[in-house]
Structures are given as structure tokens and as C-alpha cells.
Short mmCIF file of C-alpha atoms and ligand atoms in Angstrom, two decimals:
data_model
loop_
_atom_site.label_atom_id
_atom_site.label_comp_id
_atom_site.label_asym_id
_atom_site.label_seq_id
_atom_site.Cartn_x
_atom_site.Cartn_y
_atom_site.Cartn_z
CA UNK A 110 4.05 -22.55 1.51
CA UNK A 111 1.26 -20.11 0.97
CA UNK A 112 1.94 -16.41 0.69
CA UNK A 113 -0.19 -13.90 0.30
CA UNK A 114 0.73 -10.20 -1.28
CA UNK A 115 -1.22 -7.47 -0.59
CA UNK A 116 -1.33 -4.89 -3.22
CA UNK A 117 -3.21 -1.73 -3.18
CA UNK A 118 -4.67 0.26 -6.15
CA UNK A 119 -3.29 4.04 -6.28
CA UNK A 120 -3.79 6.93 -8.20
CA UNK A 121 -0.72 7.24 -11.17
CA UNK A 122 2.35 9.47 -9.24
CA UNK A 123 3.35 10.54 -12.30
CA UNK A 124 0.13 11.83 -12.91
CA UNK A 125 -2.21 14.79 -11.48
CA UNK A 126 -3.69 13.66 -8.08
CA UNK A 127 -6.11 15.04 -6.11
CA UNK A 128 -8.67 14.57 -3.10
CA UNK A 129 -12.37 15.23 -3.70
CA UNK A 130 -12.96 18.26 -1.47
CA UNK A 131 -16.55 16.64 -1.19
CA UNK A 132 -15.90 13.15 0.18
CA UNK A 133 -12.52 13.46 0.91
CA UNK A 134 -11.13 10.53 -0.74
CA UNK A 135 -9.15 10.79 -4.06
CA UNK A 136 -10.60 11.24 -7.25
CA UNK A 137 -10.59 8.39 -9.11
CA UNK A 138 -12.17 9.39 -12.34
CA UNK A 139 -9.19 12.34 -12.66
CA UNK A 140 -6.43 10.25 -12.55
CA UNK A 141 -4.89 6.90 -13.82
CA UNK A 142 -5.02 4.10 -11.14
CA UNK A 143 -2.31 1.72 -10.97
CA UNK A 144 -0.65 -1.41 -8.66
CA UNK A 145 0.87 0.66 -5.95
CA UNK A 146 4.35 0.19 -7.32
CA UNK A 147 5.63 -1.04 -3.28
CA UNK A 148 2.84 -3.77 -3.60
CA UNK A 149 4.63 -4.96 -7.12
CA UNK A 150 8.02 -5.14 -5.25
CA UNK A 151 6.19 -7.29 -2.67
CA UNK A 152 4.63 -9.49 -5.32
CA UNK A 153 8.11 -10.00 -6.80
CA UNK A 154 9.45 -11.21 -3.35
CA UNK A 155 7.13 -13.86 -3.59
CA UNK A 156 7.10 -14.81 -7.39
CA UNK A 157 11.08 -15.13 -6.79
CA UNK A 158 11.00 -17.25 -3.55
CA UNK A 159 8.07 -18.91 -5.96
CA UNK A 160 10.27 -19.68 -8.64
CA UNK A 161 13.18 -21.18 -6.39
CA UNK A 162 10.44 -23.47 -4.65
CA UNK A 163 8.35 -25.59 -6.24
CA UNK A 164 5.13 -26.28 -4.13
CA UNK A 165 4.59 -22.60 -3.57
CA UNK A 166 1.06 -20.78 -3.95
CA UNK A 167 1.26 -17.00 -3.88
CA UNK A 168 -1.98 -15.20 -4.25
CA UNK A 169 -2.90 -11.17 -4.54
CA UNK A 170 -5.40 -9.86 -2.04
CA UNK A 171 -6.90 -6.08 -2.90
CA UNK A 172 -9.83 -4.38 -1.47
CA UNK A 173 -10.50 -1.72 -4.03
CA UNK A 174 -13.09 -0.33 -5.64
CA UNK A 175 -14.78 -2.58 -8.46
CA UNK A 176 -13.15 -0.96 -11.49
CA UNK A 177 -9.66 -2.12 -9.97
CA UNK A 178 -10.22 -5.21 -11.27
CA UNK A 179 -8.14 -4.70 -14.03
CA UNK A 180 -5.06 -3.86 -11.61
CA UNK A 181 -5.99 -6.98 -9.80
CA UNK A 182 -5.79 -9.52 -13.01
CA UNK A 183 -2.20 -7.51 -13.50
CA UNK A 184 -1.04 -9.07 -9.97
CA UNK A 185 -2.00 -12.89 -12.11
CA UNK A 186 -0.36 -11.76 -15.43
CA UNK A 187 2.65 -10.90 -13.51
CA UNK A 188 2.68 -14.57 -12.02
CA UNK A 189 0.24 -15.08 -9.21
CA UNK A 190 -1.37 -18.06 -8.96
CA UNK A 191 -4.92 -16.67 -7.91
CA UNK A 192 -6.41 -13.25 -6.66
CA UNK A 193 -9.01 -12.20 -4.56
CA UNK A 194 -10.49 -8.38 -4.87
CA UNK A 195 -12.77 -7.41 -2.06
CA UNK A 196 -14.75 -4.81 -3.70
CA UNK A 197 -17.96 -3.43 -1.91
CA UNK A 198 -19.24 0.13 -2.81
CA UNK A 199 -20.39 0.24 0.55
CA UNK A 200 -16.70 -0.07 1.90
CA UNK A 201 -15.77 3.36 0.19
CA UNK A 202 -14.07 5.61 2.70
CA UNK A 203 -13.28 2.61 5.06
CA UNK A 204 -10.30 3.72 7.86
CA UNK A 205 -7.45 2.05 8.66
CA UNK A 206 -9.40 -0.06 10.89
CA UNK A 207 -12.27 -1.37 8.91
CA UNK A 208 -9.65 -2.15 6.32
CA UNK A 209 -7.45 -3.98 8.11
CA UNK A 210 -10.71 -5.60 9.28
CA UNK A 211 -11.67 -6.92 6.14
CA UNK A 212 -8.48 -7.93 4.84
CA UNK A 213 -7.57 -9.76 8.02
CA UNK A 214 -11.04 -11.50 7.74
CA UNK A 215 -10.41 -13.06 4.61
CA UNK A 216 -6.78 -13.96 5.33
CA UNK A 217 -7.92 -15.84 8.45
CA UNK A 218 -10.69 -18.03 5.83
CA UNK A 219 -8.21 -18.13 3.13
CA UNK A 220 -5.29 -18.95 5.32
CA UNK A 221 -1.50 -18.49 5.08
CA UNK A 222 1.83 -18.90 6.03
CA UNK A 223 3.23 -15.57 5.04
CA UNK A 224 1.92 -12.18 4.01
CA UNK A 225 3.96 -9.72 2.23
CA UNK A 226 2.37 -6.00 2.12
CA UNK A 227 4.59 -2.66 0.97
CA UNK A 228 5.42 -0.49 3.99
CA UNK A 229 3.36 2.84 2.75
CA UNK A 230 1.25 3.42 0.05
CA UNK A 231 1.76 6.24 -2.07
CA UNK A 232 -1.80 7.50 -1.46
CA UNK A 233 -3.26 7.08 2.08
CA UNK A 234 0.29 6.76 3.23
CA UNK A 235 -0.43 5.70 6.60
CA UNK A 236 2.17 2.84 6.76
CA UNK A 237 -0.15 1.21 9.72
CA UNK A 238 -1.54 -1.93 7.98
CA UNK A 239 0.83 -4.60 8.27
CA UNK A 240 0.85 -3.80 11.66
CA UNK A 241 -2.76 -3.94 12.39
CA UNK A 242 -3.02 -7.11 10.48
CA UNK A 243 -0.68 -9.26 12.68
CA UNK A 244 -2.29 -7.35 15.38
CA UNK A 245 -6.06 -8.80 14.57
CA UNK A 246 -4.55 -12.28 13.34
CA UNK A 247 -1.98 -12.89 16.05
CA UNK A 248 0.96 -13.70 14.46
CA UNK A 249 4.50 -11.78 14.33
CA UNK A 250 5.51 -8.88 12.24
CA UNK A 251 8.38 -7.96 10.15
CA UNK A 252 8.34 -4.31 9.15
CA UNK A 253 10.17 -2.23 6.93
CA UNK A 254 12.24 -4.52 5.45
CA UNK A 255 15.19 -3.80 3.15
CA UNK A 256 16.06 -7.37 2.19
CA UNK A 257 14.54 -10.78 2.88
CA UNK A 258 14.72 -14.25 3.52
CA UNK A 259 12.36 -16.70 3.34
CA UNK A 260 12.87 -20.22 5.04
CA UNK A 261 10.55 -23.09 5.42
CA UNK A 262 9.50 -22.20 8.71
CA UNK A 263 10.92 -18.77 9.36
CA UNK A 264 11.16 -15.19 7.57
CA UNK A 265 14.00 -12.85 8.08
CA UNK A 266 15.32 -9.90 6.78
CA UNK A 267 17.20 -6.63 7.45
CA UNK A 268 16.36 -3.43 8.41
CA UNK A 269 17.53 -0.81 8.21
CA UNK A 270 17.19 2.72 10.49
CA UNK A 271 19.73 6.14 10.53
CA UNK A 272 22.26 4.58 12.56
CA UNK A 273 22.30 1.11 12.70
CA UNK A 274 21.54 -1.57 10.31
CA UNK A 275 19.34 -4.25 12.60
CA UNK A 276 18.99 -8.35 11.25
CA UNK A 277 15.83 -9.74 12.78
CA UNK A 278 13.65 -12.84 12.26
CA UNK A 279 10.25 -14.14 13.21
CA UNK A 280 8.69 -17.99 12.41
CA UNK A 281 5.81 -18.60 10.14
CA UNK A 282 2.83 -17.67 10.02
CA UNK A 283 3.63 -13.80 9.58
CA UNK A 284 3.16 -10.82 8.35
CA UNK A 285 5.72 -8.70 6.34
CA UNK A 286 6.07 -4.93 5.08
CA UNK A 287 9.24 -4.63 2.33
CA UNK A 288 10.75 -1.13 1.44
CA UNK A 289 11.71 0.40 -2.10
CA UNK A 290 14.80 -1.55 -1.52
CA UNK A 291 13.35 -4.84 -2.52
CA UNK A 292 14.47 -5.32 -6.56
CA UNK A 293 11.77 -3.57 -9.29
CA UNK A 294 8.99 -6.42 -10.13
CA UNK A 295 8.73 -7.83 -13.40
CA UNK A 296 6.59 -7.08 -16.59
CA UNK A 297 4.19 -9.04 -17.18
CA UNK A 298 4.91 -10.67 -20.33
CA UNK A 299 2.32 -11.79 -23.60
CA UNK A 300 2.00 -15.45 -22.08
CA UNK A 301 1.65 -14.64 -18.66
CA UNK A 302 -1.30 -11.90 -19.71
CA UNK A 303 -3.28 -15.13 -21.53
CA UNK A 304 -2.39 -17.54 -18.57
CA UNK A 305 -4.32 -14.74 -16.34
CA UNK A 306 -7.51 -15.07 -17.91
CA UNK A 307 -7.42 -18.17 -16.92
CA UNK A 308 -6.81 -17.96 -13.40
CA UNK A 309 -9.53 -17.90 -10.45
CA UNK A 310 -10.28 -13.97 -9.61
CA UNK A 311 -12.32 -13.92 -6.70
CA UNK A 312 -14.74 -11.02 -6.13
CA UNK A 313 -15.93 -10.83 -2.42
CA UNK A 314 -18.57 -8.09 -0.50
CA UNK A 315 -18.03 -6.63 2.68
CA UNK A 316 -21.19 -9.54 3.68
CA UNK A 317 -18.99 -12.46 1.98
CA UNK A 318 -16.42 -11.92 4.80
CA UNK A 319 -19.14 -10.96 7.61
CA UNK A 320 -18.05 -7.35 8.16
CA UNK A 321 -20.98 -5.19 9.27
CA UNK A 322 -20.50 -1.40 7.41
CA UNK A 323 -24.16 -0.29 8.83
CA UNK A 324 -22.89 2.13 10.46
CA UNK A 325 -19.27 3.43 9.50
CA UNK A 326 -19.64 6.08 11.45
CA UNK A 327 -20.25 4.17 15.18
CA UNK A 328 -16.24 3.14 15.90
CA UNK A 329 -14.63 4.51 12.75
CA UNK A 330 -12.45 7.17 11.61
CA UNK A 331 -14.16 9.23 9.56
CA UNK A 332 -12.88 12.63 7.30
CA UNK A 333 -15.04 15.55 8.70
CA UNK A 334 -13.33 18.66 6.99
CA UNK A 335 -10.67 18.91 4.20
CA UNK A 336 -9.67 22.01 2.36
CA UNK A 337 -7.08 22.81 -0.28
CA UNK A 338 -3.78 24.00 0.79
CA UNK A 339 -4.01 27.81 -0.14
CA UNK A 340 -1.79 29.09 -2.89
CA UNK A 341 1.59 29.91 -2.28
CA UNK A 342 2.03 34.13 -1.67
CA UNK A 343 4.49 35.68 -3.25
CA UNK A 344 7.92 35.69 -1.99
CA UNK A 345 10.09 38.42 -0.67
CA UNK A 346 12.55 39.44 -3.48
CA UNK A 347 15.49 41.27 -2.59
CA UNK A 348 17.64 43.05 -4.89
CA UNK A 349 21.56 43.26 -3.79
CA UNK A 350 22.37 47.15 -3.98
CA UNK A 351 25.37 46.22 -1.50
CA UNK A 352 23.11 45.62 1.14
CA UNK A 353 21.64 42.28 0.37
CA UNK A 354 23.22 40.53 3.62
CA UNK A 355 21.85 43.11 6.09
CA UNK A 356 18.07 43.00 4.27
CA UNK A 357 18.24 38.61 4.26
CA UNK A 358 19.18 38.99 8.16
CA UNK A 359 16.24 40.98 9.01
CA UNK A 360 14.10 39.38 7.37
CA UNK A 361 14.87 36.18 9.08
CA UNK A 362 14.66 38.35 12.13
CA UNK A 363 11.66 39.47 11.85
CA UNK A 364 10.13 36.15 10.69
CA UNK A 365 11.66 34.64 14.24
CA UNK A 366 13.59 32.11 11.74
CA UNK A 367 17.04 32.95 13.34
C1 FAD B 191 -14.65 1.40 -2.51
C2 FAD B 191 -13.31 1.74 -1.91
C3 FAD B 191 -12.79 3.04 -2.05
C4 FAD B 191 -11.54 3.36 -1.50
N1 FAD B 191 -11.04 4.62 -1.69
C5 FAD B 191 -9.84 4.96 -1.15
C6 FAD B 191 -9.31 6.29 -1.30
O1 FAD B 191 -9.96 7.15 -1.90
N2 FAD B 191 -8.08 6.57 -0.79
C7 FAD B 191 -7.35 5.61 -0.11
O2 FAD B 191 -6.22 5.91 0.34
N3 FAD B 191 -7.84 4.37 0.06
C8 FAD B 191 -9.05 4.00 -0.44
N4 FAD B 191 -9.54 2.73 -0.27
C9 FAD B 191 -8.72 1.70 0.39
C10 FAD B 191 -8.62 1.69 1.95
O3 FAD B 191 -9.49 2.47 2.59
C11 FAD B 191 -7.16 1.98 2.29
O4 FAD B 191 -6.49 0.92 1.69
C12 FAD B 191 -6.78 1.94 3.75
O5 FAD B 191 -7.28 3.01 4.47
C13 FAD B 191 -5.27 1.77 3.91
O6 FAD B 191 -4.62 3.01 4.04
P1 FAD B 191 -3.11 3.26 3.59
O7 FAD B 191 -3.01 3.14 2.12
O8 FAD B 191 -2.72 4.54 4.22
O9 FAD B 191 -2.29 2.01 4.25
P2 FAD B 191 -0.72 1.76 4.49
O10 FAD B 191 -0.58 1.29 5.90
O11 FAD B 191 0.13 2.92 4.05
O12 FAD B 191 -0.45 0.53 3.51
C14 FAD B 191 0.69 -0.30 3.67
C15 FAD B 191 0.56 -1.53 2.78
O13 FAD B 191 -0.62 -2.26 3.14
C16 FAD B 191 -1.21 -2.83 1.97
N5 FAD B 191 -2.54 -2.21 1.73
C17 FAD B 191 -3.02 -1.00 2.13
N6 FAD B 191 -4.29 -0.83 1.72
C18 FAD B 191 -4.62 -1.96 1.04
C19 FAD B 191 -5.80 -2.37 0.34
N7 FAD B 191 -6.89 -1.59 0.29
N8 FAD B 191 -5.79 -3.58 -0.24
C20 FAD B 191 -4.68 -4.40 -0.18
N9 FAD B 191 -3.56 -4.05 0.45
C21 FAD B 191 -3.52 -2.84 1.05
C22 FAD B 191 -0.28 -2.52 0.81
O14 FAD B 191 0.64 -3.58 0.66
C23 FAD B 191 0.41 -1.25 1.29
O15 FAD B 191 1.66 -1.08 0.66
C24 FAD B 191 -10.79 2.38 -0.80
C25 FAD B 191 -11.32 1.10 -0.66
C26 FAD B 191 -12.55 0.77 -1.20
C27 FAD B 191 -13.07 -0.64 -1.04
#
């Protein structure tokens, strides 16, 4: 069985995050970047089916920019058997699209039986790419998934939505998104850091898979305007002189909000 996790590299949440009002995308050099902590609870879905099954290969696949490396060789210390990082200046404000592109293109050379990705990222947040991936490689998807199982030939799991609680399964090859629900990963412990070194880390260009970013701006999305949310005004304080009920309804009166 080979599965393949797809982890993303985000700026820190606990940490100060912002958007370059220039290029639109977020500013790396201000913040921290880490694993996407979704794409860790994917990696541990496969690292634990992994350990129960002898025979299995599970590799991390990132497109990120080059200094994510380091995040990349955390996906091997962690227990992944290999890694590729697709990391091409040139791919720097790719959409939805051209990512899923890319990622699909070296999943199709690579092949697999089963790819695990996180549902959202905490930073573009789109929650699109699994989709688009079984999309452009034509096999099934699984989305959203609060628990799962993994069979020889089949994947299944359970999701879950407000008012039901739905069981569904697809066959192999496929593509998977998991949800916060999935158990916390592991650390990465001292001889799992020294067996990374020693793992193959593959660094592949936008050309290496035969993606064409000549022209981003021909069929992609593109950012043409961001601004900063202005600052909050001031609120309306009212003081209770006995008539605090009567001022709070018009108010919401006048606002329209009743
Ligand atoms: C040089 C360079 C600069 C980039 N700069 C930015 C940036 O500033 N902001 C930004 O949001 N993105 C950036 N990207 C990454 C890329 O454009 C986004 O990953 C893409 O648009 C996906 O959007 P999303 O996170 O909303 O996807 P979602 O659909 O929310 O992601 C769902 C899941 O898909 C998987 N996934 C998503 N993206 C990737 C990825 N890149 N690699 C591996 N798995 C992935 C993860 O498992 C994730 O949990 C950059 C990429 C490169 C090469």
C-alpha cells in the first residue's frame, strides 16, 4: 500500500499573521512557519495504519516555498518513509488550480493507492483541494472525515454533518480529507530526527513535473486588490440612569438590527 500525505506549510496560529498588502500572499518573513497542524493529523493516519501493516510506504508531498524544507524533513522525522517538496519561486501566488495542478502531476508519476490531505488549511482556507485532486486524477473522494478505516482495497470512514452522522466508503485508489477529529500526531522523537537525514527528500520545479507558469495570469486566479480591514470605531456606551432598556431598543432600531 502506498499513501501519500499532503501537508502544507502555514504561518504559526499562535503567532502574528498577516497578508502582504503588496502581493497579497502572507508574509513569510513576519511569522513562524510550521506543518499545518491538520496535515500532521493526516500524517498520523497513515504512520498508524503504517505501523499495523508491514509493507506500507507513506510519503509527504508539499509544494512550498524553498525555505519549507525544514517543515518537510519534519514530515520524515515524524516517520515518513520519503518526501517530496515541490518548490519553484516561480509557483509563488499559484491558485487553487495551478496547485492542485502540480500536486496532482506528481501524484500521477509517483503513483498511489491512497492520499490523505487535511480538510482546510489554516491559511488559504479554501478547503477545495482534495476535491480538485480526485477531480484531475479520476479517482473517488472521501471528504471531511471524522474517523477512518483503511482496508486493503477500500477506505472508509465517518462523517459527520449538524444532523446526521453519515458512514461512507470508496475503493482504492483515492483521495481523502480528515478533520481535527483524527487523534493529535506524534513528536518526532531524537532517533527518528537522525533516521530523517537519511531519508530521500526530493526537491522538484514547476518544469520537473511539466507545468507551464509562463503566464499565471492566462486561466488563473489571480489577487487584484486587498486592503486591511479598517479599525474597529468606537462603540456606543450606554450608561443605565433607569433608562438603559429603552436607549438599547432604539438603538437596535435605528441600526435596523430588530
Ligand atoms: C512559492 C510558493 C508560495 C506560496 N505562498 C502561499 C501563500 O502565501 N499563502 C497560501 O495560502 N498558500 C501559498 N502557497 C501554496 C498554494 O498556493 C496553496 O497551497 C493553495 O492555494 C491551496 O490553498 P488552501 O490552503 O486554501 O487549500 P485547502 O483546500 O484549504 O487545503 C486542504 C488540504 O490540502 C492540502 N494542501 C493544500 N495546499 C497544499 C500544498 N501547497 N502542499 C501540500 N498540500 C497542500 C493540505 O493537506 C490541506 O490541509 C505557496 C506555494 C508556493 C510554491
Amino acid at each position: 500500500m502506498k499513501i501519500v500525505v499532503l501537508l502544507k506549510e502555514v504561518p504559526d496560529t499562535y503567532g502574528d499573521r498577516t497578508l502582504s498588502l503588496e502581493t497579497g500572499l502572507a508574509e513569510r518573513s513576519t511569522s513562524e512557519n510550521v506543518l499545518d497542524e491538520i496535515g500532521e493529523r493526516a500524517l498520523e493516519v497513515a504512520l498508524a495504519y503504517a505501523d499495523a501493516n508491514e509493507g506500507t510506504e507513506v510519503t509527504a508531498l508539499s509544494m512550498a516555498p524553498e525555505g519549507a524544507t525544514t517543515s518537510v524533513r519534519k514530515a520524515l522525522a515524524m516517520g515518513a518513509a520519503s518526501a517530496v517538496h515541490i518548490a519553484d519561486e516561480a509557483l509563488a501566488g499559484a491558485d487553487l488550480g495551478l496547485t492542485a495542478e502540480a500536486l496532482a502531476a506528481e501524484l500521477r508519476a509517483a503513483g498511489f493507492d491512497l492520499v490523505i490531505t487535511g480538510n482546510q488549511s489554516t491559511d488559504g482556507s479554501a478547503g477545495m483541494l482534495p476535491v480538485m485532486l480526485s477531480e484531475m486524477l479520476e479517482v473517488p473522494a472521501l471528504t471531511n472525515l471524522s474517523a477512518v478505516t483503511i482496508a486493503a482495497d477500500s477506505v472508509s470512514g465517518t462523517r459527520a454533518s449538524d444532523d446526521a452522522t453519515m458512514q461512507a466508503s470508496v475503493t482504492l485508489p483515492a483521495v481523502i480529507s480528515i478533520t481535527e477529529a483524527l487523534p493529535d500526531a506524534r513528536f518526532p522523537n531524537f532517533k527518528g530526527i537522525m533516521a530523517a537525514k537519511k531519508k530521500p527528500l526530493e526537491v522538484k520545479s514547476a518544469g520537473d513535473l511539466g507545468i507551464n507558469v509562463d503566464d499565471m495570469t492566462a486561466s488563473r486566479g489571480i489577487m487584484i486588490q486587498i486592503a486591511e480591514r479598517p479599525a474597529r470605531a468606537a462603540g456606543v456606551k450606554i450608561t443605565d440612569e433607569g433608562d438603559a432598556a429603552q436607549q438599547l431598543a432604539a438603538f437596535l432600531a435605528e441600526n435596523r438590527l430588530v
